[in-house]
C-alpha cells in the first residue's frame, strides 16, 4: 500500500448521472492547485445508490465513505480530510460497517467499488484470475461437472441449470463453438449486469474464458445494449487489459489454449434479450426470435453450438471454480443455490444492489434494506423481474426469494429486479402499459404476441371507459391464455404475468368487486 | 466520408451490417436515403433485407434529429417515481427552449435513481425539469459557441 492517500470516486453510470465526473474533475483541480499528495482512483459503485456520488478514502486500512457529495462539499471535504474527517457532515464511517453493505454476501460483486476496474494487478490481488487458473489445470469435462454440481441456474430469468447447458455444448461436435454473453439488460428495475461490467469487467471476461475452455469454444461475444455507453467503453478497455495479461488471446496464461472476446453493441430492441433473437441480431439481421428446437446449445450463432448466458451467470463461475461447487452450493435454499444480486429500484428510499443468498424475503429487501418508499407513502405493490414479471401486494412480502417459491406464487425471480410502487400506483394503468410495451417491443414473428398485444391495449381502453367491463374482462382472460399458450417466446408468453397478477392481487383497480369475476380461470 | 468508406472496416466483421449501420448513423446523425443501396451491395444482400434490419431497431432513424436529443425513460421503475408526469412537464417546458427531440427510452439502467434521462448523451439521474432544462441550455450554448 502506498503512503500517498487515495480517494476513490465511482465511474458507474448511476454516480455519473448524479455528477461524479464533475466532482472528480473539481477534486482533481483542487488537489493540483494545492499540490496535495493525493491519488484519485475511479472505481465501480458499491451499489448504495442513495449515497452516490459516494467518495471513499483509505484511513488506517479501512475504506471510509462520504456521500452523497456534491460540488459545494469539496472545499470543506478537503479541509476535513486534512483535519478530522469524522466531523464532515457527509461522513458515513467505514463502508464495511454500513448495514446495507455489511449484511450482503458478495460473491460476485466482491471487487465492485473496491478497485479500478481496469487495473489487472488490483484484480489479481483480490483473488481475480484464481478460478481461471484452477480451470486451466482441470479437464474440460470436470469444469462442466463442477458447474453442474454447484447448482448454478441461469440468472437471466429462465433459471435453467447452467451445468446441463455446458455439458450439451461440450458434447456437441463442431469445428467452431461460441460463448455469447447476453448483456442486453432491458428489464426495467435491473442494472446488475451494467454495474458489474462497469465495476469489474475482468470478472465477466474470466467467466467467459473458463466457459470457453470447458466447452471447447475459442470465440466469445458480449452482446451489449446500446443504452449502456459507459459499460461499452469500459468493457472494450478491459478486453485490452485482458489480452495484455494473457487472460485472453492465443495462449491463455501459457496453457496453450486460445480464447478471445469481442463486444457487439445492439441498436435498441428489448426483444434481443431473448436468446435466439439476440443470436440473429449478432449475425447482423433483424432480431426476430427463432423457433426452438434446435437449441442454441446445438445450433446457435451461425448454426454452431453456442453457450449463451446472462452476464451474472458467467460472473458467478469464477467463484465456483476458485472455491469449489460445495462452497457455492451452501448458499441459498432448495434448488436455488448461490447468491443473487437483487436490484431494489423505483419508489424506494435506499435503492441499489443487494447481493445475497437466495431465500431472503421481499420484505427484508424492500422494507429493511430499502427502508420503504422515497415518497414516504406506504408501499402498495412491487413488480419483480422486469416488465414480464408479476405485481405482488404487501401480503406476499414474506415469501422467500427463490425460483420455486416465486413460481408457485405466479411470479418469477427473473433477473432479480424489484420495482417498488407506493399507493399512487394505478394497476390498471400498469396493465395497459404492459400491453403497450409488448406492442412496442414485439419482434412480430408470431401472431399471439404481435396482434395480441394490440388487442390488449384496445381492451384496456374499453375497461378504462367502463364499456362492457365484464365482457372485456372475459376477453382479456382469453387473450392472456392465448398469448401464454401460443407465443413463440417469453415476450408474448409472459406479458400476461404482470397483467394477471395485477388483476388477481389488485382487483379494486379494475372496478371489480372482491374478485367476483372470471379471473379464477386465468389468474396466476 | 461516404457510406462505403464508413462501412469498409465491418464487411467481414460478425454482425457487420448492424455495426456498419451504427457507424453510418454515428457519422451523419441519421441513415441517409442511399444507405440501403450501398450497404446491400457491400454486404451482398438485397435492399429489402437491409431495410428490414433498419426498420427493426429503435436506434435507427431516417431523418436528422431536430436539436438536442432528450431521452426520457418510460419504463416501470421510472413510472413508479413520477416519469409520466415528468414527460408531460418536460414537453411543456421544451416549448420555450431551443429545439429538442423528445425520444422515449425503455430503461437506461438508472432505475435506482429514477426517473432517468439522457440529454444529448449525458446521463441524468433523479431527473427533474430543472436539471433537464439546464442540460439542454448548456448543450445548446456549446453548439452556438
XYZ file of C-alpha atoms in Angstrom:
669
model
C 0.000 0.000 0.000
C 1.411 3.355 -0.949
C 1.848 6.073 1.641
C 0.059 8.588 -0.534
C -3.616 8.670 0.423
C -6.064 7.634 -2.257
C -9.533 8.971 -2.971
C -11.957 6.598 -4.636
C -14.639 8.141 -6.844
C -17.100 5.952 -8.737
C -17.292 5.953 -12.531
C -20.511 3.903 -12.561
C -23.376 5.273 -14.695
C -25.504 5.957 -11.620
C -22.778 8.019 -9.958
C -22.043 9.783 -13.236
C -25.741 10.574 -13.697
C -25.541 12.355 -10.335
C -22.414 14.347 -11.195
C -19.490 12.078 -10.266
C -17.419 13.141 -13.289
C -17.670 16.843 -12.495
C -16.951 16.056 -8.865
C -13.820 14.111 -9.826
C -12.674 16.974 -12.067
C -13.173 19.561 -9.346
C -11.429 17.475 -6.698
C -8.606 16.834 -9.106
C -8.066 20.537 -9.830
C -8.282 21.292 -6.121
C -5.561 18.722 -5.446
C -3.397 20.060 -8.253
C -3.801 23.705 -7.308
C -2.830 22.994 -3.703
C -0.182 20.471 -4.720
C -1.628 17.887 -2.357
C -0.157 14.379 -2.317
C -3.437 12.574 -3.043
C -4.219 9.960 -5.705
C -7.608 9.651 -7.347
C -8.860 6.229 -8.409
C -12.123 5.778 -10.307
C -13.995 2.643 -9.268
C -17.285 0.871 -9.833
C -20.177 1.557 -7.499
C -20.813 -0.088 -4.125
C -24.463 -0.316 -5.084
C -25.686 2.026 -2.342
C -27.137 4.403 -4.833
C -28.858 6.780 -2.436
C -25.358 7.732 -1.289
C -23.989 8.462 -4.757
C -21.719 10.113 -5.570
C -20.073 8.174 -2.747
C -16.439 9.106 -2.303
C -14.121 6.934 -0.238
C -10.710 7.310 1.309
C -8.313 4.807 2.841
C -7.840 5.567 6.511
C -5.799 3.158 8.605
C -6.550 0.269 6.296
C -10.271 0.972 6.182
C -12.328 2.463 3.420
C -14.217 5.412 4.823
C -17.186 6.771 2.905
C -18.547 10.277 2.332
C -21.752 10.824 0.472
C -23.727 11.926 -1.300
C -21.110 14.553 -2.156
C -21.799 17.456 -4.434
C -19.553 20.195 -5.711
C -20.340 22.504 -2.785
C -18.947 19.872 -0.435
C -15.493 19.763 -1.982
C -13.715 22.558 -0.088
C -14.978 21.515 3.350
C -14.380 17.901 2.389
C -10.746 18.507 1.555
C -10.326 20.514 4.751
C -11.932 17.739 6.765
C -9.580 15.188 5.261
C -6.648 17.255 6.452
C -8.111 17.679 9.942
C -10.754 15.386 11.407
C -12.729 13.596 8.705
C -15.334 12.300 11.140
C -16.570 15.870 11.588
C -17.662 16.238 7.976
C -21.472 16.255 7.657
C -21.354 13.672 4.866
C -19.103 11.308 6.854
C -20.548 7.783 6.712
C -17.915 5.825 8.608
C -16.319 2.628 7.350
C -18.128 1.301 4.261
C -17.883 -2.224 5.662
C -19.990 -1.191 8.671
C -22.953 0.251 6.759
C -25.764 -2.292 7.402
C -26.928 -2.339 3.756
C -23.398 -3.348 2.808
C -22.448 -5.436 5.841
C -25.451 -7.745 5.541
C -24.675 -8.763 1.966
C -22.916 -11.878 0.729
C -20.846 -10.505 -2.094
C -19.502 -13.409 -4.131
C -19.974 -11.675 -7.486
C -19.643 -8.030 -6.506
C -16.744 -8.502 -4.066
C -14.425 -6.222 -6.051
C -17.036 -3.865 -7.470
C -16.454 -0.417 -5.979
C -13.229 -1.569 -4.373
C -10.786 -1.254 -7.262
C -10.072 0.465 -10.544
C -11.884 -1.912 -12.912
C -9.042 -1.740 -15.420
C -6.173 -2.411 -13.008
C -5.125 -6.001 -13.552
C -2.830 -6.049 -10.503
C -5.621 -4.911 -8.207
C -7.862 -7.576 -9.729
C -5.326 -10.322 -9.064
C -4.596 -9.039 -5.575
C -8.254 -9.548 -4.689
C -8.426 -13.125 -5.944
C -9.114 -12.296 -9.605
C -7.963 -14.982 -12.010
C -7.907 -17.782 -9.423
C -10.917 -19.503 -10.957
C -9.375 -19.408 -14.421
C -6.073 -20.820 -13.144
C -7.929 -23.664 -11.447
C -9.942 -24.333 -14.582
C -6.821 -24.493 -16.746
C -5.492 -27.280 -14.545
C -8.691 -29.301 -14.916
C -10.129 -31.488 -17.653
C -12.848 -29.607 -19.566
C -15.437 -32.234 -18.613
C -14.576 -31.742 -14.935
C -15.166 -27.984 -15.229
C -18.650 -28.703 -16.582
C -19.292 -31.167 -13.742
C -18.177 -28.595 -11.193
C -20.594 -26.023 -12.591
C -23.375 -28.631 -12.607
C -22.596 -29.637 -9.014
C -22.747 -26.002 -7.888
C -26.434 -25.908 -8.785
C -25.944 -22.603 -10.649
C -29.007 -21.668 -12.676
C -29.245 -19.105 -15.445
C -29.617 -15.639 -13.957
C -31.245 -14.080 -16.993
C -34.705 -15.156 -15.922
C -35.344 -18.710 -17.047
C -33.348 -20.348 -14.264
C -32.162 -23.287 -16.375
C -29.345 -25.351 -14.783
C -26.123 -23.938 -16.214
C -24.151 -27.178 -15.942
C -26.542 -29.029 -18.245
C -26.174 -26.334 -20.867
C -22.381 -26.511 -20.556
C -22.382 -30.289 -20.955
C -24.640 -30.061 -24.003
C -22.353 -27.580 -25.751
C -19.244 -29.505 -24.656
C -20.713 -32.704 -26.093
C -21.619 -31.180 -29.456
C -19.223 -31.912 -32.320
C -18.325 -28.871 -34.408
C -15.391 -27.092 -35.991
C -16.338 -23.877 -34.177
C -18.250 -23.170 -30.973
C -19.123 -19.863 -29.373
C -19.651 -18.288 -25.977
C -22.212 -15.499 -26.149
C -22.975 -13.191 -23.257
C -26.430 -11.730 -23.101
C -25.755 -8.217 -21.843
C -28.969 -6.845 -23.309
C -30.212 -5.971 -19.853
C -33.502 -4.367 -20.846
C -35.721 -5.165 -17.855
C -36.766 -2.051 -16.031
C -35.539 -2.261 -12.459
C -32.381 -4.157 -13.321
C -28.838 -2.869 -13.509
C -26.667 -5.660 -12.062
C -25.142 -6.503 -15.441
C -24.340 -2.880 -16.098
C -22.779 -2.425 -12.669
C -20.503 -5.456 -12.889
C -19.455 -4.621 -16.466
C -18.555 -1.101 -15.353
C -17.111 -2.079 -11.980
C -15.386 -5.435 -12.540
C -15.359 -6.313 -16.250
C -12.412 -8.679 -15.883
C -14.648 -10.966 -13.830
C -17.001 -11.399 -16.782
C -14.075 -11.969 -19.133
C -12.658 -14.573 -16.738
C -16.028 -16.340 -16.548
C -16.222 -16.381 -20.353
C -12.705 -17.763 -20.676
C -13.500 -20.564 -18.212
C -16.647 -21.368 -20.177
C -14.710 -21.350 -23.446
C -12.150 -23.801 -22.102
C -14.862 -26.026 -20.637
C -16.990 -26.360 -23.771
C -14.267 -26.021 -26.393
C -15.140 -22.572 -27.737
C -12.421 -20.212 -28.902
C -14.509 -17.121 -29.628
C -16.792 -15.173 -27.347
C -19.115 -12.230 -27.876
C -20.620 -9.821 -25.408
C -23.910 -8.570 -26.837
C -24.312 -5.215 -25.134
C -27.329 -2.940 -25.357
C -26.699 0.466 -26.874
C -28.196 2.239 -23.853
C -25.023 1.422 -21.859
C -22.293 3.674 -23.334
C -20.125 3.702 -20.191
C -20.185 -0.088 -19.957
C -19.176 -0.246 -23.627
C -16.159 1.958 -23.081
C -15.002 0.048 -20.002
C -15.583 -3.398 -21.491
C -13.581 -2.547 -24.592
C -10.725 -1.223 -22.472
C -10.949 -4.322 -20.260
C -10.535 -6.587 -23.291
C -7.214 -4.862 -23.994
C -6.157 -5.297 -20.374
C -7.119 -8.975 -20.504
C -5.182 -9.553 -23.733
C -2.131 -7.766 -22.395
C -2.183 -10.032 -19.358
C -2.887 -13.240 -21.252
C -6.367 -13.798 -19.845
C -7.440 -13.704 -23.475
C -5.547 -14.498 -26.630
C -3.814 -17.390 -28.325
C -2.138 -18.782 -25.247
C -4.160 -18.111 -22.095
C -1.873 -17.958 -19.061
C 0.628 -20.075 -21.010
C -1.763 -23.006 -21.165
C -1.618 -23.314 -24.921
C -5.386 -22.704 -25.020
C -6.953 -19.939 -27.070
C -9.959 -17.756 -26.390
C -10.873 -14.236 -27.400
C -13.817 -11.907 -26.948
C -15.475 -9.109 -28.903
C -18.006 -6.566 -27.702
C -21.006 -6.208 -30.005
C -23.379 -3.300 -29.468
C -27.089 -3.654 -30.268
C -29.336 -0.971 -31.694
C -32.279 -0.604 -29.340
C -34.506 -3.681 -29.151
C -35.750 -5.198 -25.897
C -36.503 -8.481 -27.661
C -32.797 -9.023 -28.281
C -32.580 -10.098 -24.650
C -34.332 -13.250 -25.846
C -31.504 -15.597 -26.732
C -32.464 -16.610 -30.273
C -33.384 -13.065 -31.191
C -30.027 -11.961 -29.818
C -28.242 -14.501 -31.999
C -29.995 -13.196 -35.118
C -29.061 -9.664 -34.171
C -25.451 -10.684 -33.584
C -25.466 -12.101 -37.097
C -26.443 -8.624 -38.289
C -30.078 -9.469 -39.001
C -33.466 -8.396 -37.701
C -33.721 -9.515 -34.102
C -36.603 -11.893 -34.642
C -36.883 -14.944 -32.425
C -36.103 -18.378 -33.816
C -38.261 -21.412 -33.373
C -36.801 -23.837 -30.833
C -35.624 -26.572 -31.268
C -32.899 -26.569 -32.382
C -31.493 -25.300 -29.100
C -28.731 -22.684 -29.371
C -26.537 -25.113 -27.424
C -26.536 -27.288 -30.543
C -27.285 -24.827 -33.332
C -26.736 -21.267 -32.191
C -24.658 -18.473 -33.668
C -24.166 -19.150 -37.402
C -25.641 -22.593 -36.746
C -22.774 -23.584 -34.456
C -23.023 -24.875 -30.875
C -23.291 -21.806 -28.667
C -23.230 -21.385 -24.927
C -25.338 -18.335 -24.278
C -25.544 -16.953 -20.783
C -26.571 -13.881 -18.893
C -23.756 -11.676 -17.513
C -24.395 -12.610 -13.882
C -24.455 -16.357 -14.630
C -20.941 -16.173 -16.065
C -19.780 -13.818 -13.319
C -20.790 -16.492 -10.782
C -18.489 -19.061 -12.394
C -15.024 -17.872 -11.266
C -16.081 -18.234 -7.608
C -17.442 -21.728 -8.244
C -14.112 -22.755 -9.703
C -11.880 -20.978 -7.201
C -13.751 -22.018 -4.054
C -15.482 -25.163 -5.240
C -19.019 -26.249 -6.013
C -19.639 -27.257 -2.367
C -18.806 -23.798 -1.110
C -21.145 -22.202 -3.630
C -23.990 -24.683 -3.116
C -24.051 -23.922 0.609
C -25.582 -20.539 -0.154
C -29.250 -20.303 -0.990
C -32.189 -22.616 -0.413
C -33.520 -25.737 -2.077
C -32.750 -25.794 -5.755
C -31.872 -22.097 -5.780
C -28.206 -22.183 -4.864
C -25.657 -19.423 -4.558
C -26.189 -15.689 -4.443
C -28.286 -13.279 -6.459
C -27.677 -9.570 -6.842
C -31.144 -8.206 -6.132
C -31.771 -4.762 -7.510
C -34.047 -2.535 -5.473
C -35.449 0.288 -7.570
C -38.304 2.631 -8.330
C -40.000 4.465 -5.482
C -37.717 3.345 -2.669
C -35.594 5.263 -0.193
C -32.449 3.139 -0.199
C -32.302 1.931 -3.757
C -29.419 -0.096 -5.048
C -27.909 -3.504 -5.478
C -28.037 -6.068 -2.694
C -26.249 -9.347 -3.309
C -27.338 -12.128 -1.018
C -28.139 -15.830 -0.963
C -31.497 -16.952 -2.322
C -34.115 -17.203 0.389
C -34.097 -13.572 1.539
C -37.637 -12.224 1.861
C -39.071 -9.450 -0.234
C -39.917 -7.650 2.991
C -36.292 -7.589 4.046
C -35.246 -6.294 0.660
C -37.794 -3.514 0.318
C -38.520 -2.612 3.949
C -35.424 -3.452 5.992
C -32.790 -2.557 3.409
C -34.861 -0.455 1.052
C -36.352 1.443 4.049
C -39.727 1.927 2.360
C -40.716 4.384 -0.308
C -38.894 7.533 -1.264
C -42.213 9.387 -1.323
C -42.895 8.334 2.269
C -46.275 6.821 1.380
C -46.909 3.134 2.114
C -45.735 0.533 -0.392
C -48.659 -0.781 -2.373
C -47.053 -3.091 -4.918
C -43.750 -4.385 -6.142
C -43.004 -5.742 -9.564
C -40.382 -8.465 -9.591
C -38.344 -9.481 -12.599
C -38.891 -6.697 -15.085
C -41.760 -5.873 -17.453
C -42.665 -9.551 -17.780
C -42.725 -10.031 -14.001
C -45.577 -10.182 -11.515
C -47.030 -7.357 -9.448
C -47.226 -8.525 -5.843
C -49.047 -6.969 -2.872
C -47.706 -6.416 0.622
C -49.456 -9.609 1.807
C -46.892 -11.677 -0.090
C -43.795 -9.830 1.100
C -42.792 -12.615 3.471
C -42.212 -15.075 0.673
C -38.600 -16.130 0.334
C -36.999 -15.158 -2.931
C -36.142 -18.398 -4.653
C -37.067 -19.785 -8.057
C -39.573 -22.377 -6.801
C -41.433 -20.254 -4.259
C -41.814 -17.424 -6.724
C -43.073 -19.789 -9.425
C -45.633 -21.297 -7.036
C -46.984 -17.814 -6.494
C -47.313 -16.939 -10.141
C -44.190 -14.819 -10.095
C -40.556 -15.230 -11.041
C -37.192 -14.062 -9.760
C -36.324 -13.019 -13.297
C -33.104 -11.068 -13.340
C -33.584 -10.039 -9.725
C -35.081 -6.598 -10.284
C -37.589 -5.308 -7.739
C -39.527 -2.155 -8.555
C -41.346 -0.533 -5.653
C -44.590 1.416 -6.113
C -46.415 3.450 -3.498
C -50.174 3.886 -3.153
C -50.279 6.312 -6.083
C -49.914 3.389 -8.472
C -52.891 2.549 -10.661
C -52.546 -1.111 -11.567
C -54.997 -0.723 -14.424
C -52.634 1.788 -15.960
C -49.704 -0.587 -15.383
C -51.574 -3.395 -17.141
C -52.243 -1.178 -20.117
C -48.576 -0.266 -20.141
C -47.596 -3.963 -20.120
C -49.543 -4.395 -23.359
C -48.191 -1.153 -24.816
C -44.660 -2.281 -24.070
C -45.371 -5.576 -25.831
C -46.702 -3.665 -28.862
C -43.543 -1.570 -28.896
C -41.091 -4.425 -28.430
C -42.703 -7.487 -30.025
C -40.491 -8.782 -32.835
C -43.621 -9.522 -34.844
C -42.757 -13.091 -35.731
C -45.725 -14.780 -34.038
C -49.327 -13.600 -34.125
C -50.341 -14.093 -30.479
C -47.702 -11.584 -29.400
C -47.815 -9.182 -32.356
C -51.594 -8.895 -32.590
C -52.470 -9.955 -29.053
C -50.635 -7.002 -27.582
C -52.581 -4.559 -29.773
C -55.891 -6.205 -28.796
C -54.817 -5.975 -25.181
C -54.336 -2.221 -25.398
C -57.783 -1.883 -27.006
C -59.409 -3.966 -24.278
C -57.740 -1.900 -21.583
C -59.030 1.284 -23.195
C -62.566 -0.105 -23.103
C -62.195 -1.152 -19.480
C -60.927 2.313 -18.647
C -64.014 3.833 -20.242
C -66.117 1.219 -18.464
C -67.531 -0.088 -21.741
C -68.975 -3.530 -21.103
C -66.331 -4.279 -18.468
C -67.434 -7.792 -17.527
C -67.279 -8.932 -21.126
C -63.940 -7.208 -21.652
C -62.516 -8.974 -18.622
C -63.556 -12.302 -20.120
C -61.892 -11.350 -23.379
C -58.790 -10.340 -21.501
C -58.685 -13.746 -19.851
C -58.970 -15.479 -23.196
C -56.346 -13.250 -24.708
C -53.896 -13.955 -21.893
C -54.448 -17.680 -22.228
C -53.833 -17.484 -25.962
C -50.666 -15.450 -25.530
C -49.322 -17.857 -22.910
C -50.086 -20.938 -24.993
C -49.395 -19.638 -28.468
C -46.411 -17.307 -28.321
C -43.008 -18.399 -29.556
C -41.032 -16.830 -26.736
C -41.284 -15.202 -23.337
C -42.207 -11.786 -24.733
C -45.737 -12.815 -25.655
C -45.785 -15.805 -23.320
C -45.011 -13.829 -20.179
C -46.656 -10.480 -20.886
C -49.797 -11.955 -19.219
C -47.873 -12.384 -15.948
C -47.870 -8.708 -14.912
C -51.420 -8.431 -16.233
C -52.959 -11.409 -14.477
C -51.041 -10.826 -11.252
C -52.216 -7.217 -11.156
C -55.838 -8.217 -11.703
C -55.622 -11.011 -9.152
C -53.976 -9.055 -6.353
C -55.401 -5.603 -7.028
C -58.970 -6.208 -8.289
C -60.098 -2.893 -6.816
C -58.196 -1.094 -9.572
C -60.286 -2.801 -12.238
C -63.715 -1.825 -10.971
C -64.216 -5.428 -9.973
C -65.766 -6.004 -6.586
C -63.900 -8.501 -4.402
C -62.578 -10.595 -7.260
C -66.098 -11.594 -8.362
C -65.073 -12.071 -11.927
C -63.970 -14.728 -14.329
C -60.427 -14.317 -13.167
C -60.291 -17.589 -11.286
C -59.627 -19.358 -14.567
C -56.625 -17.414 -15.694
C -55.200 -15.892 -12.552
C -51.648 -16.888 -11.897
C -16.749 10.327 -45.507
C -19.004 8.392 -47.828
C -21.028 5.384 -46.783
C -18.851 2.748 -48.429
C -15.765 4.082 -46.688
C -17.570 4.106 -43.338
C -18.697 0.501 -43.592
C -15.485 -0.852 -45.116
C -13.995 -1.979 -41.757
C -17.107 -4.027 -40.956
C -17.552 -6.031 -44.146
C -16.001 -9.152 -42.642
C -16.962 -8.489 -39.008
C -19.511 -10.577 -37.126
C -22.857 -8.827 -37.456
C -21.114 -6.234 -39.581
C -24.364 -4.953 -41.114
C -25.599 -3.734 -37.755
C -22.257 -2.287 -36.701
C -21.903 -0.666 -40.097
C -25.349 0.926 -39.852
C -24.482 2.213 -36.399
C -21.313 3.737 -37.791
C -23.200 5.443 -40.619
C -25.655 6.941 -38.166
C -22.795 7.986 -35.921
C -21.297 9.911 -38.844
C -24.418 11.586 -40.243
C -26.755 11.594 -37.256
C -29.209 9.540 -39.294
C -29.233 6.970 -42.108
C -29.284 8.804 -45.451
C -31.584 7.593 -48.288
C -28.767 5.829 -50.152
C -27.973 3.625 -47.141
C -29.917 0.559 -48.318
C -28.349 0.550 -51.738
C -24.747 0.975 -50.635
C -24.965 -1.398 -47.676
C -26.812 -4.052 -49.688
C -24.164 -4.049 -52.401
C -21.282 -4.091 -49.956
C -22.667 -6.986 -47.903
C -24.164 -8.856 -50.858
C -27.703 -8.570 -49.515
C -30.964 -7.412 -51.024
C -32.060 -3.850 -50.349
C -35.167 -5.262 -48.717
C -33.037 -7.169 -46.227
C -31.125 -4.051 -45.276
C -34.331 -2.055 -44.998
C -35.716 -4.828 -42.789
C -32.764 -4.530 -40.444
C -33.012 -0.741 -40.292
C -36.722 -0.731 -39.552
C -36.381 -3.342 -36.802
C -34.180 -1.354 -34.429
C -35.375 1.666 -32.497
C -31.996 3.408 -32.596
C -32.001 3.910 -36.358
C -33.612 6.981 -37.853
C -34.027 8.139 -41.398
C -34.060 11.853 -40.779
C -31.817 14.103 -38.746
C -32.986 14.881 -35.236
C -34.054 18.386 -34.545
C -31.938 19.982 -31.851
C -30.784 18.160 -28.752
C -31.922 14.590 -28.229
C -33.743 14.220 -24.920
C -34.408 10.622 -23.976
C -36.786 10.138 -21.077
C -37.198 6.699 -19.575
C -40.760 5.429 -19.941
C -40.364 2.105 -18.120
C -41.782 0.872 -14.816
C -39.088 1.853 -12.315
C -39.233 5.429 -13.569
C -43.043 5.366 -13.756
C -43.047 4.421 -10.066
C -41.463 7.754 -9.205
C -43.129 10.214 -11.499
C -41.843 9.600 -15.037
C -45.277 10.041 -16.615
C -45.670 13.473 -15.064
C -42.074 14.372 -15.834
C -42.540 13.544 -19.508
C -45.532 15.882 -19.682
C -43.720 18.626 -17.794
C -40.604 18.384 -19.937
C -42.710 18.562 -23.099
C -44.331 21.742 -21.792
C -41.008 23.239 -20.709
C -39.468 22.488 -24.106
C -41.927 24.802 -25.827
C -39.871 27.754 -24.641
C -36.429 26.171 -25.112
C -34.060 25.727 -28.036
C -35.260 22.908 -30.307
C -35.188 19.415 -28.841
C -36.368 15.978 -29.916
C -38.111 14.038 -27.176
C -37.461 10.334 -27.594
C -38.804 7.721 -25.180
C -36.344 5.078 -23.991
C -37.104 1.845 -22.204
C -34.571 1.707 -19.415
C -31.202 3.367 -19.080
C -30.176 1.128 -16.176
C -30.539 4.018 -13.734
C -33.627 2.529 -12.071
C -32.215 3.130 -8.604
C -32.019 6.885 -9.197
C -35.231 7.175 -11.191
C -36.608 8.980 -13.065
C -33.792 8.741 -15.574
C -32.990 10.816 -18.636
C -30.279 11.217 -21.217
C -29.772 14.616 -22.771
C -27.516 14.596 -25.823
C -25.651 11.576 -24.474
C -25.375 12.844 -20.908
C -26.955 10.689 -18.212
C -29.193 12.363 -15.650
C -30.345 10.548 -12.538
C -33.209 11.762 -10.316
C -34.196 13.807 -13.293
C -36.499 16.792 -12.949
C -37.498 19.596 -15.261
C -34.811 21.956 -13.891
C -31.958 19.502 -14.414
C -33.099 18.647 -17.923
C -33.663 22.283 -18.870
C -30.246 23.203 -17.515
C -28.563 20.497 -19.583
C -30.455 21.404 -22.765
C -29.429 25.052 -22.404
C -25.870 24.035 -21.593
C -25.582 21.934 -24.706
C -27.243 24.500 -26.986
C -24.733 27.073 -25.762
C -21.901 24.714 -26.595
C -23.261 24.319 -30.098
C -23.522 28.082 -30.557
C -20.039 28.631 -29.133
